[in-house]
């Protein structure tokens, strides 16, 4: 678990999007850490029965990718982007704060306080970016007028 934690933390720092496609996820972890070459296949073999229909296996492989992110989040509290995005998604669907906090206590999501803090940070950053943009426009106007 230490190896995949390291790989996913590094990927999280360098990228804003998750890899949810099982083949791309497997390729990403294996290319970043050759010791993880059989890890994803072993997870699939351990969690998905061989008797399952092929279309159901494909859906289950996507769930295994999600489990990997959750396991890394349990191992390292700083790897919580997946849980934060899940919490944001659940809140946008109208899930109650107590429901999200129950999932947080189970290690599946972040606490609603974290979600609120993140939303405040986005709103604050947005107004700063708008001010920077309008200051740039004003500077350009002054330059053009001269």
PDB file of C-alpha atoms in Angstrom:
ATOM      1  CA  UNK A   1       0.000   0.000   0.000  1.00  0.00           C
ATOM      2  CA  UNK A   2       2.934   2.315   0.599  1.00  0.00           C
ATOM      3  CA  UNK A   3       3.936   2.195  -3.062  1.00  0.00           C
ATOM      4  CA  UNK A   4       0.500   2.961  -4.445  1.00  0.00           C
ATOM      5  CA  UNK A   5       0.068   5.710  -1.850  1.00  0.00           C
ATOM      6  CA  UNK A   6       3.282   7.327  -3.049  1.00  0.00           C
ATOM      7  CA  UNK A   7       2.262   7.030  -6.706  1.00  0.00           C
ATOM      8  CA  UNK A   8      -1.246   8.422  -6.201  1.00  0.00           C
ATOM      9  CA  UNK A   9      -0.043  11.271  -3.968  1.00  0.00           C
ATOM     10  CA  UNK A  10       2.501  12.282  -6.598  1.00  0.00           C
ATOM     11  CA  UNK A  11      -0.138  12.059  -9.334  1.00  0.00           C
ATOM     12  CA  UNK A  12      -2.571  14.099  -7.224  1.00  0.00           C
ATOM     13  CA  UNK A  13       0.030  16.864  -6.792  1.00  0.00           C
ATOM     14  CA  UNK A  14       0.786  16.992 -10.525  1.00  0.00           C
ATOM     15  CA  UNK A  15      -2.774  16.634 -11.878  1.00  0.00           C
ATOM     16  CA  UNK A  16      -6.235  17.891 -11.057  1.00  0.00           C
ATOM     17  CA  UNK A  17      -8.221  15.054 -12.617  1.00  0.00           C
ATOM     18  CA  UNK A  18      -8.537  11.469 -11.516  1.00  0.00           C
ATOM     19  CA  UNK A  19      -7.924   8.514 -13.712  1.00  0.00           C
ATOM     20  CA  UNK A  20     -11.073   6.438 -13.361  1.00  0.00           C
ATOM     21  CA  UNK A  21     -10.645   4.265 -16.439  1.00  0.00           C
ATOM     22  CA  UNK A  22      -9.250   0.917 -15.190  1.00  0.00           C
ATOM     23  CA  UNK A  23      -6.785   0.432 -18.062  1.00  0.00           C
ATOM     24  CA  UNK A  24      -5.435   3.978 -17.823  1.00  0.00           C
ATOM     25  CA  UNK A  25      -5.227   3.690 -14.031  1.00  0.00           C
ATOM     26  CA  UNK A  26      -3.285   0.450 -14.283  1.00  0.00           C
ATOM     27  CA  UNK A  27      -0.940   1.945 -16.879  1.00  0.00           C
ATOM     28  CA  UNK A  28      -0.371   5.043 -14.726  1.00  0.00           C
ATOM     29  CA  UNK A  29       0.527   3.162 -11.537  1.00  0.00           C
ATOM     30  CA  UNK A  30       2.713   0.643 -13.365  1.00  0.00           C
ATOM     31  CA  UNK A  31       4.601   3.292 -15.341  1.00  0.00           C
ATOM     32  CA  UNK A  32       5.266   5.318 -12.182  1.00  0.00           C
ATOM     33  CA  UNK A  33       6.239   2.323 -10.062  1.00  0.00           C
ATOM     34  CA  UNK A  34       7.282  -0.909 -11.810  1.00  0.00           C
ATOM     35  CA  UNK A  35       6.896  -2.843  -8.538  1.00  0.00           C
ATOM     36  CA  UNK A  36       3.129  -2.308  -8.870  1.00  0.00           C
ATOM     37  CA  UNK A  37       3.038  -4.237 -12.144  1.00  0.00           C
ATOM     38  CA  UNK A  38       0.665  -6.951 -10.890  1.00  0.00           C
ATOM     39  CA  UNK A  39      -1.007  -4.979  -8.085  1.00  0.00           C
ATOM     40  CA  UNK A  40      -4.132  -3.884  -9.958  1.00  0.00           C
ATOM     41  CA  UNK A  41      -4.710  -7.316 -11.512  1.00  0.00           C
ATOM     42  CA  UNK A  42      -4.364  -8.915  -8.076  1.00  0.00           C
ATOM     43  CA  UNK A  43      -6.933  -6.478  -6.672  1.00  0.00           C
ATOM     44  CA  UNK A  44      -9.296  -7.341  -9.525  1.00  0.00           C
ATOM     45  CA  UNK A  45      -8.806 -11.085  -9.036  1.00  0.00           C
ATOM     46  CA  UNK A  46      -9.343 -10.763  -5.282  1.00  0.00           C
ATOM     47  CA  UNK A  47     -12.486  -8.627  -5.506  1.00  0.00           C
ATOM     48  CA  UNK A  48     -14.261  -9.705  -8.697  1.00  0.00           C
ATOM     49  CA  UNK A  49     -15.539 -13.289  -9.018  1.00  0.00           C
ATOM     50  CA  UNK A  50     -14.474 -14.996 -12.245  1.00  0.00           C
ATOM     51  CA  UNK A  51     -18.071 -16.157 -12.870  1.00  0.00           C
ATOM     52  CA  UNK A  52     -19.342 -12.599 -13.239  1.00  0.00           C
ATOM     53  CA  UNK A  53     -20.647 -11.477 -16.634  1.00  0.00           C
ATOM     54  CA  UNK A  54     -18.106  -9.538 -18.695  1.00  0.00           C
ATOM     55  CA  UNK A  55     -20.093  -6.266 -18.697  1.00  0.00           C
ATOM     56  CA  UNK A  56     -20.435  -6.507 -14.914  1.00  0.00           C
ATOM     57  CA  UNK A  57     -16.698  -7.175 -14.613  1.00  0.00           C
ATOM     58  CA  UNK A  58     -15.960  -3.930 -16.464  1.00  0.00           C
ATOM     59  CA  UNK A  59     -18.185  -1.987 -14.081  1.00  0.00           C
ATOM     60  CA  UNK A  60     -16.576  -3.714 -11.099  1.00  0.00           C
ATOM     61  CA  UNK A  61     -13.087  -2.803 -12.365  1.00  0.00           C
ATOM     62  CA  UNK A  62     -14.095   0.853 -12.134  1.00  0.00           C
ATOM     63  CA  UNK A  63     -15.156   0.222  -8.549  1.00  0.00           C
ATOM     64  CA  UNK A  64     -11.740  -1.291  -7.820  1.00  0.00           C
ATOM     65  CA  UNK A  65     -10.145   1.955  -9.044  1.00  0.00           C
ATOM     66  CA  UNK A  66     -12.348   3.831  -6.560  1.00  0.00           C
ATOM     67  CA  UNK A  67     -11.354   1.411  -3.790  1.00  0.00           C
ATOM     68  CA  UNK A  68      -7.692   2.106  -4.534  1.00  0.00           C
ATOM     69  CA  UNK A  69      -8.248   5.830  -4.059  1.00  0.00           C
ATOM     70  CA  UNK A  70     -10.189   5.184  -0.842  1.00  0.00           C
ATOM     71  CA  UNK A  71      -7.520   2.840   0.539  1.00  0.00           C
ATOM     72  CA  UNK A  72      -4.835   5.416  -0.148  1.00  0.00           C
ATOM     73  CA  UNK A  73      -7.010   8.021   1.581  1.00  0.00           C
ATOM     74  CA  UNK A  74      -7.249   5.818   4.671  1.00  0.00           C
ATOM     75  CA  UNK A  75      -3.485   5.346   4.692  1.00  0.00           C
ATOM     76  CA  UNK A  76      -2.660   9.032   4.164  1.00  0.00           C
ATOM     77  CA  UNK A  77      -5.007  11.816   5.255  1.00  0.00           C
ATOM     78  CA  UNK A  78      -3.477  14.201   2.707  1.00  0.00           C
ATOM     79  CA  UNK A  79      -4.692  12.044  -0.163  1.00  0.00           C
ATOM     80  CA  UNK A  80      -8.268  13.219   0.259  1.00  0.00           C
ATOM     81  CA  UNK A  81      -9.056  14.849  -3.088  1.00  0.00           C
ATOM     82  CA  UNK A  82     -11.101  11.816  -4.098  1.00  0.00           C
ATOM     83  CA  UNK A  83     -13.046  11.941  -0.839  1.00  0.00           C
ATOM     84  CA  UNK A  84     -13.462  15.716  -1.149  1.00  0.00           C
ATOM     85  CA  UNK A  85     -14.862  15.410  -4.667  1.00  0.00           C
ATOM     86  CA  UNK A  86     -17.177  12.638  -3.503  1.00  0.00           C
ATOM     87  CA  UNK A  87     -18.388  14.833  -0.633  1.00  0.00           C
ATOM     88  CA  UNK A  88     -18.952  17.777  -2.987  1.00  0.00           C
ATOM     89  CA  UNK A  89     -20.854  15.524  -5.370  1.00  0.00           C
ATOM     90  CA  UNK A  90     -23.037  14.064  -2.607  1.00  0.00           C
ATOM     91  CA  UNK A  91     -23.782  17.523  -1.252  1.00  0.00           C
ATOM     92  CA  UNK A  92     -24.738  18.745  -4.734  1.00  0.00           C
ATOM     93  CA  UNK A  93     -27.178  15.845  -4.949  1.00  0.00           C
ATOM     94  CA  UNK A  94     -28.839  17.049  -1.752  1.00  0.00           C
ATOM     95  CA  UNK A  95     -27.434  14.540   0.713  1.00  0.00           C
ATOM     96  CA  UNK A  96     -27.762  15.806   4.273  1.00  0.00           C
ATOM     97  CA  UNK A  97     -24.769  16.966   6.279  1.00  0.00           C
ATOM     98  CA  UNK A  98     -25.302  14.163   8.766  1.00  0.00           C
ATOM     99  CA  UNK A  99     -25.288  11.606   5.938  1.00  0.00           C
ATOM    100  CA  UNK A 100     -22.024  12.985   4.560  1.00  0.00           C
ATOM    101  CA  UNK A 101     -20.510  13.059   8.053  1.00  0.00           C
ATOM    102  CA  UNK A 102     -21.474   9.415   8.575  1.00  0.00           C
ATOM    103  CA  UNK A 103     -19.575   8.568   5.384  1.00  0.00           C
ATOM    104  CA  UNK A 104     -16.702  10.710   6.657  1.00  0.00           C
ATOM    105  CA  UNK A 105     -16.574   8.721   9.887  1.00  0.00           C
ATOM    106  CA  UNK A 106     -16.450   5.555   7.783  1.00  0.00           C
ATOM    107  CA  UNK A 107     -13.505   7.006   5.832  1.00  0.00           C
ATOM    108  CA  UNK A 108     -15.413   7.306   2.558  1.00  0.00           C
ATOM    109  CA  UNK A 109     -15.809  11.074   2.348  1.00  0.00           C
ATOM    110  CA  UNK A 110     -14.523  14.224   3.995  1.00  0.00           C
ATOM    111  CA  UNK A 111     -16.427  15.981   6.777  1.00  0.00           C
ATOM    112  CA  UNK A 112     -18.908  18.696   5.806  1.00  0.00           C
ATOM    113  CA  UNK A 113     -16.690  21.288   7.520  1.00  0.00           C
ATOM    114  CA  UNK A 114     -13.956  20.427   5.013  1.00  0.00           C
ATOM    115  CA  UNK A 115     -16.443  20.808   2.156  1.00  0.00           C
ATOM    116  CA  UNK A 116     -17.587  24.219   3.429  1.00  0.00           C
ATOM    117  CA  UNK A 117     -13.986  25.394   3.903  1.00  0.00           C
ATOM    118  CA  UNK A 118     -13.163  24.272   0.350  1.00  0.00           C
ATOM    119  CA  UNK A 119     -16.181  26.152  -1.050  1.00  0.00           C
ATOM    120  CA  UNK A 120     -15.154  29.313   0.833  1.00  0.00           C
ATOM    121  CA  UNK A 121     -11.615  28.999  -0.546  1.00  0.00           C
ATOM    122  CA  UNK A 122     -12.978  28.682  -4.086  1.00  0.00           C
ATOM    123  CA  UNK A 123     -15.205  31.743  -3.642  1.00  0.00           C
ATOM    124  CA  UNK A 124     -12.316  33.754  -2.195  1.00  0.00           C
ATOM    125  CA  UNK A 125      -9.934  32.701  -4.971  1.00  0.00           C
ATOM    126  CA  UNK A 126     -12.587  33.527  -7.573  1.00  0.00           C
ATOM    127  CA  UNK A 127     -12.959  37.131  -6.434  1.00  0.00           C
ATOM    128  CA  UNK A 128      -9.163  37.524  -6.334  1.00  0.00           C
ATOM    129  CA  UNK A 129      -8.872  36.171  -9.886  1.00  0.00           C
ATOM    130  CA  UNK A 130     -11.625  38.516 -11.075  1.00  0.00           C
ATOM    131  CA  UNK A 131      -9.825  41.500  -9.556  1.00  0.00           C
ATOM    132  CA  UNK A 132      -6.558  40.428 -11.200  1.00  0.00           C
ATOM    133  CA  UNK A 133      -8.348  40.069 -14.539  1.00  0.00           C
ATOM    134  CA  UNK A 134      -9.995  43.491 -14.377  1.00  0.00           C
ATOM    135  CA  UNK A 135      -6.730  45.119 -13.254  1.00  0.00           C
ATOM    136  CA  UNK A 136      -5.039  43.539 -16.273  1.00  0.00           C
ATOM    137  CA  UNK A 137      -7.778  44.859 -18.576  1.00  0.00           C
ATOM    138  CA  UNK A 138      -7.401  48.350 -17.075  1.00  0.00           C
ATOM    139  CA  UNK A 139      -3.622  48.199 -17.552  1.00  0.00           C
ATOM    140  CA  UNK A 140      -4.089  47.182 -21.182  1.00  0.00           C
ATOM    141  CA  UNK A 141      -6.536  50.032 -21.793  1.00  0.00           C
ATOM    142  CA  UNK A 142      -4.109  52.556 -20.348  1.00  0.00           C
ATOM    143  CA  UNK A 143      -1.323  51.125 -22.526  1.00  0.00           C
ATOM    144  CA  UNK A 144      -3.476  51.278 -25.677  1.00  0.00           C
ATOM    145  CA  UNK A 145      -4.656  54.815 -24.987  1.00  0.00           C
ATOM    146  CA  UNK A 146      -1.079  56.084 -24.659  1.00  0.00           C
TER     147      UNK A 146
END
